[in-house]
Amino acid sequence: MKSTEFVLASGNRGKLQEISDMLGPLGLVVHPQSDWSVPEAEEVAPTFIENALAKARNAARYTGLASLADDSGLVVPSLNGEPGIYSARYAGAGADDRSNINKLLAALEQHTGTERRAYFYCAMVLVSMADDPAPLMTTARWHGRILRSPRGEGGFGYDPVFAVRGSQCSAAELEPEHKHRISHRGQALRELVAQLREQAGTC
Ligand code: IMP
């Protein structure tokens, strides 16, 4: 594997697609950790950044390769930060996107106006090896509000109920390139690539 290739410490197809879309044009290639049958890291820490670091170290330890991790989720301040780090399993272990969305809409049923504000959060970590003492780390937020019912067919996760700030569109109605330009993941990844370039001198 060349130095511009990384293991992606995630089994989430939506993330793999988005990250590959964004890194591909830069000549950077990501391979899913499932290619090496890496077991999922335990996500037991209370913050996205700690969980991203644990995932990146886990994938690097099993593959011996540089590893990129994204720990992300939806934060709704009026629900005390839910679903937060539990976004993928909000409706229970193994929950699908539809049941997570249904639980969120039910929790917000009586909420109006600013109480429906929410943001996506992304913590992105790149380790060059499992015990890398100086990982590259970035975080970003994407602000919006939660709709009353799903709209659009694109994206993944909570995209159909996330209305982009200043627009009537849901994230699932955006063209992929548009989402990449403004999303939490797009912002965090661009900052990470800038750090990588600075560290490498060039890439
Ligand atoms: P993780 O794999 O533990 O980081 O969980 C991430 C979860 O957060 C996903 O399964 C989605 O439910 C949600 N999520 C993260 N990013 C996005 C996004 O860009 N759109 C919609 N949902 C997202």
CSV table of C-alpha atoms and ligand atoms in Angstrom, one decimal:
chain,number,residue,atom,x,y,z
A,1,MET,CA,0.0,0.0,0.0
A,2,LYS,CA,1.4,3.5,-0.9
A,3,SER,CA,1.7,6.3,1.6
A,4,THR,CA,-1.3,8.0,0.0
A,5,GLU,CA,-3.6,5.1,0.8
A,6,PHE,CA,-5.3,4.6,4.2
A,7,VAL,CA,-7.5,2.2,6.0
A,8,LEU,CA,-10.9,3.8,6.9
A,9,ALA,CA,-11.7,2.7,10.4
A,10,SER,CA,-15.5,2.4,9.7
A,11,GLY,CA,-17.9,-0.1,8.3
A,12,ASN,CA,-20.4,2.7,7.4
A,13,ARG,CA,-21.0,2.6,3.6
A,14,GLY,CA,-22.3,6.2,3.5
A,15,LYS,CA,-19.1,7.5,5.1
A,16,LEU,CA,-16.9,5.4,2.9
A,17,GLN,CA,-18.6,6.8,-0.2
A,18,GLU,CA,-18.4,10.4,0.9
A,19,ILE,CA,-14.8,10.2,2.1
A,20,SER,CA,-13.7,8.4,-1.1
A,21,ASP,CA,-15.6,11.0,-3.2
A,22,MET,CA,-13.7,13.8,-1.5
A,23,LEU,CA,-10.2,12.3,-1.3
A,24,GLY,CA,-10.2,10.6,-4.7
A,25,PRO,CA,-9.6,13.8,-6.7
A,26,LEU,CA,-6.6,14.5,-4.5
A,27,GLY,CA,-5.0,11.2,-5.3
A,28,LEU,CA,-5.7,9.8,-1.8
A,29,VAL,CA,-7.3,6.4,-1.6
A,30,VAL,CA,-9.2,4.9,1.4
A,31,HIS,CA,-10.0,1.2,1.8
A,32,PRO,CA,-12.7,0.0,4.2
A,33,GLN,CA,-11.4,-1.9,7.3
A,34,SER,CA,-13.7,-4.8,6.3
A,35,ASP,CA,-11.1,-5.6,3.6
A,36,TRP,CA,-8.9,-6.8,6.5
A,37,SER,CA,-11.8,-8.1,8.7
A,38,VAL,CA,-10.9,-5.6,11.4
A,39,PRO,CA,-13.2,-6.0,14.4
A,40,GLU,CA,-15.2,-2.9,15.4
A,41,ALA,CA,-13.5,-0.8,18.1
A,42,GLU,CA,-15.5,-0.4,21.3
A,43,GLU,CA,-17.0,3.2,21.4
A,44,VAL,CA,-17.1,3.7,25.1
A,45,ALA,CA,-15.8,7.3,25.5
A,46,PRO,CA,-18.2,10.2,26.0
A,47,THR,CA,-16.9,12.3,23.1
A,48,PHE,CA,-16.7,12.0,19.3
A,49,ILE,CA,-13.0,12.8,19.3
A,50,GLU,CA,-12.0,10.1,21.8
A,51,ASN,CA,-14.0,7.5,19.9
A,52,ALA,CA,-12.5,8.6,16.6
A,53,LEU,CA,-9.0,8.1,18.1
A,54,ALA,CA,-9.9,4.7,19.5
A,55,LYS,CA,-11.3,3.6,16.1
A,56,ALA,CA,-8.2,4.9,14.2
A,57,ARG,CA,-5.8,3.1,16.6
A,58,ASN,CA,-7.8,-0.1,16.5
A,59,ALA,CA,-7.7,-0.2,12.6
A,60,ALA,CA,-4.0,0.7,12.5
A,61,ARG,CA,-3.2,-2.0,15.1
A,62,TYR,CA,-5.0,-4.7,13.1
A,63,THR,CA,-3.7,-3.8,9.7
A,64,GLY,CA,-0.3,-2.3,10.5
A,65,LEU,CA,-1.3,0.6,8.2
A,66,ALA,CA,-2.0,4.3,8.5
A,67,SER,CA,-5.7,4.7,9.5
A,68,LEU,CA,-8.3,7.4,9.1
A,69,ALA,CA,-11.3,7.5,11.4
A,70,ASP,CA,-14.5,9.6,11.4
A,71,ASP,CA,-16.7,9.6,14.4
A,72,SER,CA,-19.7,11.7,13.8
A,73,GLY,CA,-23.3,12.1,14.7
A,74,LEU,CA,-26.3,14.4,15.2
A,75,VAL,CA,-26.6,16.7,18.2
A,76,VAL,CA,-29.9,18.2,19.3
A,77,PRO,CA,-29.3,20.7,22.1
A,78,SER,CA,-33.0,20.7,23.2
A,79,LEU,CA,-32.7,16.9,23.7
A,80,ASN,CA,-29.6,17.4,25.9
A,81,GLY,CA,-27.3,16.5,23.1
A,82,GLU,CA,-29.1,13.4,21.9
A,83,PRO,CA,-28.6,11.3,19.8
A,84,GLY,CA,-25.0,12.4,20.0
A,85,ILE,CA,-22.4,9.7,20.2
A,86,TYR,CA,-25.3,7.2,20.1
A,87,SER,CA,-26.5,8.4,16.7
A,88,ALA,CA,-25.9,5.1,14.8
A,89,ARG,CA,-27.7,3.1,17.5
A,90,TYR,CA,-30.2,5.7,18.9
A,91,ALA,CA,-33.2,3.3,18.4
A,92,GLY,CA,-31.1,0.3,19.8
A,93,ALA,CA,-28.2,-1.9,18.8
A,94,GLY,CA,-28.3,-2.6,15.1
A,95,ALA,CA,-31.0,0.0,14.5
A,96,ASP,CA,-31.5,1.1,10.9
A,97,ASP,CA,-31.7,4.7,9.7
A,98,ARG,CA,-35.5,4.6,9.5
A,99,SER,CA,-36.0,3.6,13.1
A,100,ASN,CA,-33.4,6.1,14.3
A,101,ILE,CA,-35.3,8.9,12.4
A,102,ASN,CA,-38.6,7.8,13.8
A,103,LYS,CA,-37.3,7.9,17.3
A,104,LEU,CA,-35.9,11.4,16.8
A,105,LEU,CA,-39.2,12.7,15.2
A,106,ALA,CA,-41.1,11.2,18.2
A,107,ALA,CA,-38.8,12.8,20.7
A,108,LEU,CA,-39.2,16.2,19.0
A,109,GLU,CA,-42.9,16.0,18.4
A,110,GLN,CA,-43.8,18.7,20.9
A,111,HIS,CA,-40.8,20.9,20.0
A,112,THR,CA,-41.2,24.0,17.8
A,113,GLY,CA,-39.0,26.8,16.5
A,114,THR,CA,-35.5,27.0,17.9
A,115,GLU,CA,-36.1,23.8,19.9
A,116,ARG,CA,-35.7,22.0,16.6
A,117,ARG,CA,-32.2,23.3,16.0
A,118,ALA,CA,-29.5,20.6,15.5
A,119,TYR,CA,-26.0,20.2,14.2
A,120,PHE,CA,-24.0,17.4,12.7
A,121,TYR,CA,-20.6,17.0,14.4
A,122,CYS,CA,-17.6,15.2,12.9
A,123,ALA,CA,-14.3,14.3,14.5
A,124,MET,CA,-11.7,13.1,12.0
A,125,VAL,CA,-8.4,11.4,13.1
A,126,LEU,CA,-5.5,10.1,11.1
A,127,VAL,CA,-2.8,8.0,12.8
A,128,SER,CA,0.3,6.8,10.9
A,129,MET,CA,0.5,3.8,13.2
A,130,ALA,CA,-1.3,2.3,16.2
A,131,ASP,CA,0.8,4.1,18.8
A,132,ASP,CA,1.2,7.4,16.8
A,133,PRO,CA,2.0,9.9,19.5
A,134,ALA,CA,1.0,12.9,17.3
A,135,PRO,CA,-2.3,12.0,15.4
A,136,LEU,CA,-3.8,14.6,13.0
A,137,MET,CA,-7.2,15.6,14.4
A,138,THR,CA,-9.9,17.9,13.2
A,139,THR,CA,-13.5,18.6,14.2
A,140,ALA,CA,-16.4,20.5,12.5
A,141,ARG,CA,-20.1,21.3,12.9
A,142,TRP,CA,-22.9,21.6,10.3
A,143,HIS,CA,-25.9,23.6,11.6
A,144,GLY,CA,-29.5,23.2,10.7
A,145,ARG,CA,-32.9,22.1,12.1
A,146,ILE,CA,-34.9,18.9,12.2
A,147,LEU,CA,-37.9,18.7,9.8
A,148,ARG,CA,-41.2,17.2,10.8
A,149,SER,CA,-41.0,14.4,8.2
A,150,PRO,CA,-38.3,13.0,5.9
A,151,ARG,CA,-37.5,14.5,2.5
A,152,GLY,CA,-35.2,13.4,-0.3
A,153,GLU,CA,-33.5,10.2,-1.4
A,154,GLY,CA,-29.8,11.0,-1.2
A,155,GLY,CA,-27.2,10.8,1.6
A,156,PHE,CA,-27.6,8.5,4.6
A,157,GLY,CA,-28.4,8.4,8.3
A,158,TYR,CA,-30.4,11.5,9.4
A,159,ASP,CA,-30.0,13.4,6.2
A,160,PRO,CA,-33.7,13.2,5.2
A,161,VAL,CA,-34.8,15.1,8.3
A,162,PHE,CA,-31.9,17.5,8.6
A,163,ALA,CA,-32.8,20.9,7.0
A,164,VAL,CA,-29.8,22.9,6.0
A,165,ARG,CA,-29.6,26.3,7.7
A,166,GLY,CA,-31.0,29.1,5.5
A,167,SER,CA,-32.7,26.6,3.1
A,168,GLN,CA,-35.8,24.5,2.8
A,169,CYS,CA,-33.8,21.6,1.5
A,170,SER,CA,-33.0,18.5,3.5
A,171,ALA,CA,-29.4,17.2,3.4
A,172,ALA,CA,-30.8,14.2,1.4
A,173,GLU,CA,-32.0,16.6,-1.3
A,174,LEU,CA,-28.5,18.0,-1.9
A,175,GLU,CA,-26.3,16.9,-4.8
A,176,PRO,CA,-23.3,14.9,-3.2
A,177,GLU,CA,-20.8,17.6,-4.2
A,178,HIS,CA,-23.0,20.3,-2.6
A,179,LYS,CA,-23.2,18.3,0.7
A,180,HIS,CA,-19.4,17.7,0.6
A,181,ARG,CA,-18.7,21.4,0.3
A,182,ILE,CA,-20.7,22.4,3.4
A,183,SER,CA,-21.1,19.3,5.6
A,184,HIS,CA,-19.4,18.6,8.9
A,185,ARG,CA,-17.5,15.7,7.2
A,186,GLY,CA,-16.4,17.9,4.3
A,187,GLN,CA,-15.1,20.7,6.5
A,188,ALA,CA,-13.2,18.3,8.9
A,189,LEU,CA,-11.7,16.3,6.0
A,190,ARG,CA,-10.5,19.5,4.2
A,191,GLU,CA,-8.8,20.7,7.3
A,192,LEU,CA,-7.2,17.2,7.9
A,193,VAL,CA,-5.9,17.2,4.3
A,194,ALA,CA,-4.4,20.7,4.8
A,195,GLN,CA,-2.6,19.4,8.0
A,196,LEU,CA,-1.4,16.3,6.1
A,197,ARG,CA,0.0,18.5,3.3
A,198,GLU,CA,1.7,20.8,5.8
A,199,GLN,CA,3.2,17.8,7.6
A,200,ALA,CA,4.3,16.1,4.3
A,201,GLY,CA,5.5,19.3,2.7
A,202,THR,CA,3.5,18.1,-0.3
A,203,CYS,CA,1.1,15.2,-1.1
B,1,IMP,P1,-20.5,6.4,13.9
B,1,IMP,O1,-20.3,5.4,12.7
B,1,IMP,O2,-20.4,5.7,15.2
B,1,IMP,O3,-19.6,7.6,13.7
B,1,IMP,O4,-22.0,6.9,13.7
B,1,IMP,C1,-22.3,7.9,12.8
B,1,IMP,C2,-23.9,8.0,12.8
B,1,IMP,O5,-24.2,9.4,12.8
B,1,IMP,C3,-24.4,7.5,11.4
B,1,IMP,O6,-24.7,6.1,11.5
B,1,IMP,C4,-25.6,8.4,11.2
B,1,IMP,O7,-26.7,7.9,11.9
B,1,IMP,C5,-25.1,9.7,11.8
B,1,IMP,N1,-24.4,10.6,10.8
B,1,IMP,C6,-23.1,10.9,10.8
B,1,IMP,N2,-22.9,11.7,9.7
B,1,IMP,C7,-24.0,11.8,9.1
B,1,IMP,C8,-24.4,12.5,7.8
B,1,IMP,O8,-23.6,13.1,7.1
B,1,IMP,N3,-25.7,12.4,7.5
B,1,IMP,C9,-26.6,11.8,8.2
B,1,IMP,N4,-26.3,11.1,9.4
B,1,IMP,C10,-25.0,11.1,9.8
